[in-house]
Amino acid sequence: MNQDIVIYGNDIANLMVYIHESGHALDLGGAYTNDGSYLSSSDDWLKYYNQDSKVVDSYAKINQLENVAQNHIVSSYNLNVPGGFGAFKSGWEQISHQYTLLDQRQHTKTSGDKLKPGYACGKRVKNDEIIRFPSTWTSRIMKKSAEGEKPNVDLASGLEVIPSVEFDTRDFCGRYRAAHQHQAA
């Protein structure tokens, strides 16, 4: 299993979900730390988190992993909308340290701005095997799969293939909760 996020359609209502899930991929992929560790479990993140009096929303209160992912939504807004998040939401200063850390970390000299249009990652893991669905399933995409049409999932030219890591979310979430009892207030 890899950290791919597959998006079907162009439903703008799901934009926040896409940004949230992309935030998980960036955090769990080590995109914000020099050593590839998770920002959500770093001392830096907790230092910034502890300077704020609130979190983004009730979902961010679940744990720091979800808090970082939810802050990707705010940081994306802050970086891409004229006037930033402060022009949109009163009380923004109550969470500003959390999302401004992402604002700072998302930019690198080599890869550009991760949370701005035009960013393209130059690395990815090898594709998983294609799963064929039973022909009795009703989705148009699933029917094509059952009929033998394989989607084109070739790597784009110039991408560096990185090693896959075995990852089981059930195992990860349990270990994460046990290791990080510091919950969002």
PDB file of C-alpha atoms in Angstrom:
ATOM      1  CA  MET A   1       0.000   0.000   0.000  1.00  0.00           C
ATOM      2  CA  ASN A   2       1.317   3.449  -0.799  1.00  0.00           C
ATOM      3  CA  GLN A   3       0.248   6.996  -0.035  1.00  0.00           C
ATOM      4  CA  ASP A   4      -1.511   7.628  -3.342  1.00  0.00           C
ATOM      5  CA  ILE A   5      -4.667   9.674  -3.242  1.00  0.00           C
ATOM      6  CA  VAL A   6      -7.001   8.762  -6.073  1.00  0.00           C
ATOM      7  CA  ILE A   7      -9.497  11.439  -7.062  1.00  0.00           C
ATOM      8  CA  TYR A   8     -12.418  10.738  -9.390  1.00  0.00           C
ATOM      9  CA  GLY A   9     -14.452  13.527 -10.898  1.00  0.00           C
ATOM     10  CA  ASN A  10     -14.208  17.222 -10.221  1.00  0.00           C
ATOM     11  CA  ASP A  11     -16.691  17.729  -7.417  1.00  0.00           C
ATOM     12  CA  ILE A  12     -15.672  20.972  -5.710  1.00  0.00           C
ATOM     13  CA  ALA A  13     -17.626  19.935  -2.611  1.00  0.00           C
ATOM     14  CA  ASN A  14     -14.890  17.412  -1.878  1.00  0.00           C
ATOM     15  CA  LEU A  15     -12.024  19.867  -2.225  1.00  0.00           C
ATOM     16  CA  MET A  16     -11.479  20.097   1.531  1.00  0.00           C
ATOM     17  CA  VAL A  17     -11.377  16.298   1.766  1.00  0.00           C
ATOM     18  CA  TYR A  18      -8.754  16.177  -0.997  1.00  0.00           C
ATOM     19  CA  ILE A  19      -6.628  18.789   0.742  1.00  0.00           C
ATOM     20  CA  HIS A  20      -7.031  17.009   4.102  1.00  0.00           C
ATOM     21  CA  GLU A  21      -6.007  13.638   2.648  1.00  0.00           C
ATOM     22  CA  SER A  22      -3.117  15.242   0.766  1.00  0.00           C
ATOM     23  CA  GLY A  23      -2.066  16.689   4.118  1.00  0.00           C
ATOM     24  CA  HIS A  24      -1.884  13.161   5.535  1.00  0.00           C
ATOM     25  CA  ALA A  25       0.231  12.028   2.582  1.00  0.00           C
ATOM     26  CA  LEU A  26       2.636  14.949   3.030  1.00  0.00           C
ATOM     27  CA  ASP A  27       2.843  14.498   6.800  1.00  0.00           C
ATOM     28  CA  LEU A  28       3.196  10.691   6.743  1.00  0.00           C
ATOM     29  CA  GLY A  29       5.559  10.917   3.794  1.00  0.00           C
ATOM     30  CA  GLY A  30       7.945  13.079   5.825  1.00  0.00           C
ATOM     31  CA  ALA A  31       7.667  16.058   3.474  1.00  0.00           C
ATOM     32  CA  TYR A  32       8.009  18.633   6.252  1.00  0.00           C
ATOM     33  CA  THR A  33      10.976  17.338   8.216  1.00  0.00           C
ATOM     34  CA  ASN A  34      14.634  16.930   7.328  1.00  0.00           C
ATOM     35  CA  ASP A  35      14.762  13.332   8.523  1.00  0.00           C
ATOM     36  CA  GLY A  36      11.507  12.115   6.925  1.00  0.00           C
ATOM     37  CA  SER A  37       9.657  11.813  10.234  1.00  0.00           C
ATOM     38  CA  TYR A  38       6.064  12.944  10.753  1.00  0.00           C
ATOM     39  CA  LEU A  39       5.492  16.621  11.458  1.00  0.00           C
ATOM     40  CA  SER A  40       2.416  15.672  13.516  1.00  0.00           C
ATOM     41  CA  SER A  41       4.571  13.856  16.092  1.00  0.00           C
ATOM     42  CA  SER A  42       7.458  16.335  16.117  1.00  0.00           C
ATOM     43  CA  ASP A  43       8.522  18.599  18.948  1.00  0.00           C
ATOM     44  CA  ASP A  44       8.332  21.520  16.478  1.00  0.00           C
ATOM     45  CA  TRP A  45       4.654  20.881  15.781  1.00  0.00           C
ATOM     46  CA  LEU A  46       3.829  20.586  19.474  1.00  0.00           C
ATOM     47  CA  LYS A  47       5.733  23.812  20.200  1.00  0.00           C
ATOM     48  CA  TYR A  48       3.610  25.713  17.661  1.00  0.00           C
ATOM     49  CA  TYR A  49       0.416  23.933  18.715  1.00  0.00           C
ATOM     50  CA  ASN A  50       1.016  24.855  22.377  1.00  0.00           C
ATOM     51  CA  GLN A  51       1.242  28.551  21.455  1.00  0.00           C
ATOM     52  CA  ASP A  52      -2.361  28.545  20.192  1.00  0.00           C
ATOM     53  CA  SER A  53      -5.520  28.543  22.285  1.00  0.00           C
ATOM     54  CA  LYS A  54      -7.716  26.653  19.760  1.00  0.00           C
ATOM     55  CA  VAL A  55      -7.613  24.090  16.969  1.00  0.00           C
ATOM     56  CA  VAL A  56      -9.188  24.388  13.532  1.00  0.00           C
ATOM     57  CA  ASP A  57     -12.358  22.402  14.299  1.00  0.00           C
ATOM     58  CA  SER A  58     -13.701  19.470  16.304  1.00  0.00           C
ATOM     59  CA  TYR A  59     -12.157  16.923  13.930  1.00  0.00           C
ATOM     60  CA  ALA A  60      -8.704  18.369  14.643  1.00  0.00           C
ATOM     61  CA  LYS A  61      -9.280  17.518  18.323  1.00  0.00           C
ATOM     62  CA  ILE A  62      -9.064  13.777  17.596  1.00  0.00           C
ATOM     63  CA  ASN A  63      -5.253  13.744  17.598  1.00  0.00           C
ATOM     64  CA  GLN A  64      -2.303  15.635  16.171  1.00  0.00           C
ATOM     65  CA  LEU A  65      -2.330  13.554  12.980  1.00  0.00           C
ATOM     66  CA  GLU A  66      -5.829  14.848  12.163  1.00  0.00           C
ATOM     67  CA  ASN A  67      -4.961  18.308  13.440  1.00  0.00           C
ATOM     68  CA  VAL A  68      -2.077  18.622  10.965  1.00  0.00           C
ATOM     69  CA  ALA A  69      -4.300  17.363   8.120  1.00  0.00           C
ATOM     70  CA  GLN A  70      -7.059  19.853   8.983  1.00  0.00           C
ATOM     71  CA  ASN A  71      -4.505  22.660   9.145  1.00  0.00           C
ATOM     72  CA  HIS A  72      -3.582  21.895   5.531  1.00  0.00           C
ATOM     73  CA  ILE A  73      -7.010  23.211   4.557  1.00  0.00           C
ATOM     74  CA  VAL A  74      -6.436  26.477   6.432  1.00  0.00           C
ATOM     75  CA  SER A  75      -2.856  26.825   5.207  1.00  0.00           C
ATOM     76  CA  SER A  76      -3.932  26.207   1.596  1.00  0.00           C
ATOM     77  CA  TYR A  77      -6.529  28.961   1.937  1.00  0.00           C
ATOM     78  CA  ASN A  78      -4.039  31.262   3.648  1.00  0.00           C
ATOM     79  CA  LEU A  79      -1.443  30.796   0.894  1.00  0.00           C
ATOM     80  CA  ASN A  80      -3.759  30.986  -2.121  1.00  0.00           C
ATOM     81  CA  VAL A  81      -6.545  33.465  -1.369  1.00  0.00           C
ATOM     82  CA  PRO A  82      -5.771  37.194  -1.403  1.00  0.00           C
ATOM     83  CA  GLY A  83      -5.732  38.509   2.152  1.00  0.00           C
ATOM     84  CA  GLY A  84      -5.193  35.017   3.547  1.00  0.00           C
ATOM     85  CA  PHE A  85      -7.154  33.260   6.258  1.00  0.00           C
ATOM     86  CA  GLY A  86      -7.163  36.309   8.533  1.00  0.00           C
ATOM     87  CA  ALA A  87      -9.299  38.269   6.051  1.00  0.00           C
ATOM     88  CA  PHE A  88     -11.872  35.479   6.042  1.00  0.00           C
ATOM     89  CA  LYS A  89     -12.180  34.332   9.627  1.00  0.00           C
ATOM     90  CA  SER A  90     -12.255  36.299  12.858  1.00  0.00           C
ATOM     91  CA  GLY A  91     -10.301  34.673  15.660  1.00  0.00           C
ATOM     92  CA  TRP A  92      -7.685  33.436  13.195  1.00  0.00           C
ATOM     93  CA  GLU A  93      -4.915  34.335  15.635  1.00  0.00           C
ATOM     94  CA  GLN A  94      -6.125  31.557  17.978  1.00  0.00           C
ATOM     95  CA  ILE A  95      -4.823  28.931  15.529  1.00  0.00           C
ATOM     96  CA  SER A  96      -2.236  30.961  13.603  1.00  0.00           C
ATOM     97  CA  HIS A  97       0.895  29.249  14.904  1.00  0.00           C
ATOM     98  CA  GLN A  98      -0.284  25.856  13.675  1.00  0.00           C
ATOM     99  CA  TYR A  99      -1.125  26.813  10.112  1.00  0.00           C
ATOM    100  CA  THR A 100       1.767  29.243   9.705  1.00  0.00           C
ATOM    101  CA  LEU A 101       4.190  26.421  10.521  1.00  0.00           C
ATOM    102  CA  LEU A 102       2.717  24.584   7.523  1.00  0.00           C
ATOM    103  CA  ASP A 103       2.926  27.799   5.473  1.00  0.00           C
ATOM    104  CA  GLN A 104       6.655  27.907   6.239  1.00  0.00           C
ATOM    105  CA  ARG A 105       7.402  24.193   5.828  1.00  0.00           C
ATOM    106  CA  GLN A 106       5.491  23.691   2.584  1.00  0.00           C
ATOM    107  CA  HIS A 107       8.022  25.716   0.582  1.00  0.00           C
ATOM    108  CA  THR A 108      11.355  24.223  -0.385  1.00  0.00           C
ATOM    109  CA  LYS A 109      14.016  25.569  -2.699  1.00  0.00           C
ATOM    110  CA  THR A 110      14.167  22.338  -4.693  1.00  0.00           C
ATOM    111  CA  SER A 111      10.497  21.481  -5.096  1.00  0.00           C
ATOM    112  CA  GLY A 112       8.653  24.777  -4.782  1.00  0.00           C
ATOM    113  CA  ASP A 113       5.407  25.319  -2.942  1.00  0.00           C
ATOM    114  CA  LYS A 114       3.606  22.096  -2.039  1.00  0.00           C
ATOM    115  CA  LEU A 115       0.303  23.823  -1.254  1.00  0.00           C
ATOM    116  CA  LYS A 116       0.123  26.103  -4.282  1.00  0.00           C
ATOM    117  CA  PRO A 117      -1.112  25.374  -7.808  1.00  0.00           C
ATOM    118  CA  GLY A 118       1.555  23.980 -10.094  1.00  0.00           C
ATOM    119  CA  TYR A 119       3.451  21.937  -7.504  1.00  0.00           C
ATOM    120  CA  ALA A 120       4.479  18.541  -8.796  1.00  0.00           C
ATOM    121  CA  CYS A 121       6.238  15.931  -6.736  1.00  0.00           C
ATOM    122  CA  GLY A 122       9.171  14.324  -8.515  1.00  0.00           C
ATOM    123  CA  LYS A 123       9.001  11.050  -6.582  1.00  0.00           C
ATOM    124  CA  ARG A 124       6.487   8.318  -6.031  1.00  0.00           C
ATOM    125  CA  VAL A 125       6.242   4.691  -5.091  1.00  0.00           C
ATOM    126  CA  LYS A 126       5.810   1.900  -7.617  1.00  0.00           C
ATOM    127  CA  ASN A 127       2.206   1.152  -8.549  1.00  0.00           C
ATOM    128  CA  ASP A 128       0.308  -1.531  -6.690  1.00  0.00           C
ATOM    129  CA  GLU A 129      -1.224  -4.384  -8.639  1.00  0.00           C
ATOM    130  CA  ILE A 130      -4.471  -3.473 -10.393  1.00  0.00           C
ATOM    131  CA  ILE A 131      -7.545  -4.907  -8.682  1.00  0.00           C
ATOM    132  CA  ARG A 132     -10.250  -6.359 -10.910  1.00  0.00           C
ATOM    133  CA  PHE A 133     -13.810  -5.992  -9.661  1.00  0.00           C
ATOM    134  CA  PRO A 134     -16.606  -8.529 -10.241  1.00  0.00           C
ATOM    135  CA  SER A 135     -18.700  -7.819 -13.345  1.00  0.00           C
ATOM    136  CA  THR A 136     -21.822  -7.659 -11.162  1.00  0.00           C
ATOM    137  CA  TRP A 137     -20.673  -4.407  -9.577  1.00  0.00           C
ATOM    138  CA  THR A 138     -22.483  -1.406 -10.979  1.00  0.00           C
ATOM    139  CA  SER A 139     -19.938   1.384 -11.213  1.00  0.00           C
ATOM    140  CA  ARG A 140     -18.910   2.369 -14.741  1.00  0.00           C
ATOM    141  CA  ILE A 141     -15.263   2.256 -13.680  1.00  0.00           C
ATOM    142  CA  MET A 142     -15.708  -1.118 -12.000  1.00  0.00           C
ATOM    143  CA  LYS A 143     -17.451  -2.561 -15.081  1.00  0.00           C
ATOM    144  CA  LYS A 144     -14.527  -1.506 -17.280  1.00  0.00           C
ATOM    145  CA  SER A 145     -12.169  -3.220 -14.850  1.00  0.00           C
ATOM    146  CA  ALA A 146     -14.193  -6.439 -14.944  1.00  0.00           C
ATOM    147  CA  GLU A 147     -14.317  -6.327 -18.749  1.00  0.00           C
ATOM    148  CA  GLY A 148     -10.542  -6.322 -18.927  1.00  0.00           C
ATOM    149  CA  GLU A 149      -9.760  -2.667 -19.631  1.00  0.00           C
ATOM    150  CA  LYS A 150      -6.844  -1.664 -17.448  1.00  0.00           C
ATOM    151  CA  PRO A 151      -6.325   1.972 -16.487  1.00  0.00           C
ATOM    152  CA  ASN A 152      -3.064   3.578 -17.536  1.00  0.00           C
ATOM    153  CA  VAL A 153      -1.091   3.933 -14.327  1.00  0.00           C
ATOM    154  CA  ASP A 154       2.366   4.224 -15.848  1.00  0.00           C
ATOM    155  CA  LEU A 155       4.831   6.496 -14.116  1.00  0.00           C
ATOM    156  CA  ALA A 156       5.267   9.853 -15.795  1.00  0.00           C
ATOM    157  CA  SER A 157       8.704  10.388 -17.269  1.00  0.00           C
ATOM    158  CA  GLY A 158      11.290  11.843 -14.951  1.00  0.00           C
ATOM    159  CA  LEU A 159       9.784  10.528 -11.711  1.00  0.00           C
ATOM    160  CA  GLU A 160      12.049   8.834  -9.226  1.00  0.00           C
ATOM    161  CA  VAL A 161      10.654   5.571  -7.866  1.00  0.00           C
ATOM    162  CA  ILE A 162      11.037   5.372  -4.101  1.00  0.00           C
ATOM    163  CA  PRO A 163      10.733   2.205  -2.010  1.00  0.00           C
ATOM    164  CA  SER A 164       7.299   1.222  -0.756  1.00  0.00           C
ATOM    165  CA  VAL A 165       6.752   0.884   2.953  1.00  0.00           C
ATOM    166  CA  GLU A 166       4.369  -1.694   4.350  1.00  0.00           C
ATOM    167  CA  PHE A 167       1.709   0.337   6.081  1.00  0.00           C
ATOM    168  CA  ASP A 168      -1.407  -0.861   7.863  1.00  0.00           C
ATOM    169  CA  THR A 169      -3.589   2.003   9.071  1.00  0.00           C
ATOM    170  CA  ARG A 170      -5.072  -0.143  11.848  1.00  0.00           C
ATOM    171  CA  ASP A 171      -1.618  -0.779  13.246  1.00  0.00           C
ATOM    172  CA  PHE A 172      -0.434   2.781  12.673  1.00  0.00           C
ATOM    173  CA  CYS A 173      -3.422   4.467  14.313  1.00  0.00           C
ATOM    174  CA  GLY A 174      -3.143   2.275  17.402  1.00  0.00           C
ATOM    175  CA  ARG A 175       0.585   2.947  17.772  1.00  0.00           C
ATOM    176  CA  TYR A 176       0.063   6.648  17.082  1.00  0.00           C
ATOM    177  CA  ARG A 177      -2.611   6.997  19.764  1.00  0.00           C
ATOM    178  CA  ALA A 178      -0.511   5.124  22.315  1.00  0.00           C
ATOM    179  CA  ALA A 179       2.624   7.141  21.572  1.00  0.00           C
ATOM    180  CA  HIS A 180       0.931  10.549  21.372  1.00  0.00           C
ATOM    181  CA  GLN A 181      -1.477  11.009  24.218  1.00  0.00           C
ATOM    182  CA  HIS A 182      -1.072  14.790  23.841  1.00  0.00           C
ATOM    183  CA  GLN A 183      -4.546  15.536  22.464  1.00  0.00           C
ATOM    184  CA  ALA A 184      -5.768  18.768  20.929  1.00  0.00           C
ATOM    185  CA  ALA A 185      -7.585  20.829  23.553  1.00  0.00           C
TER     186      ALA A 185
END
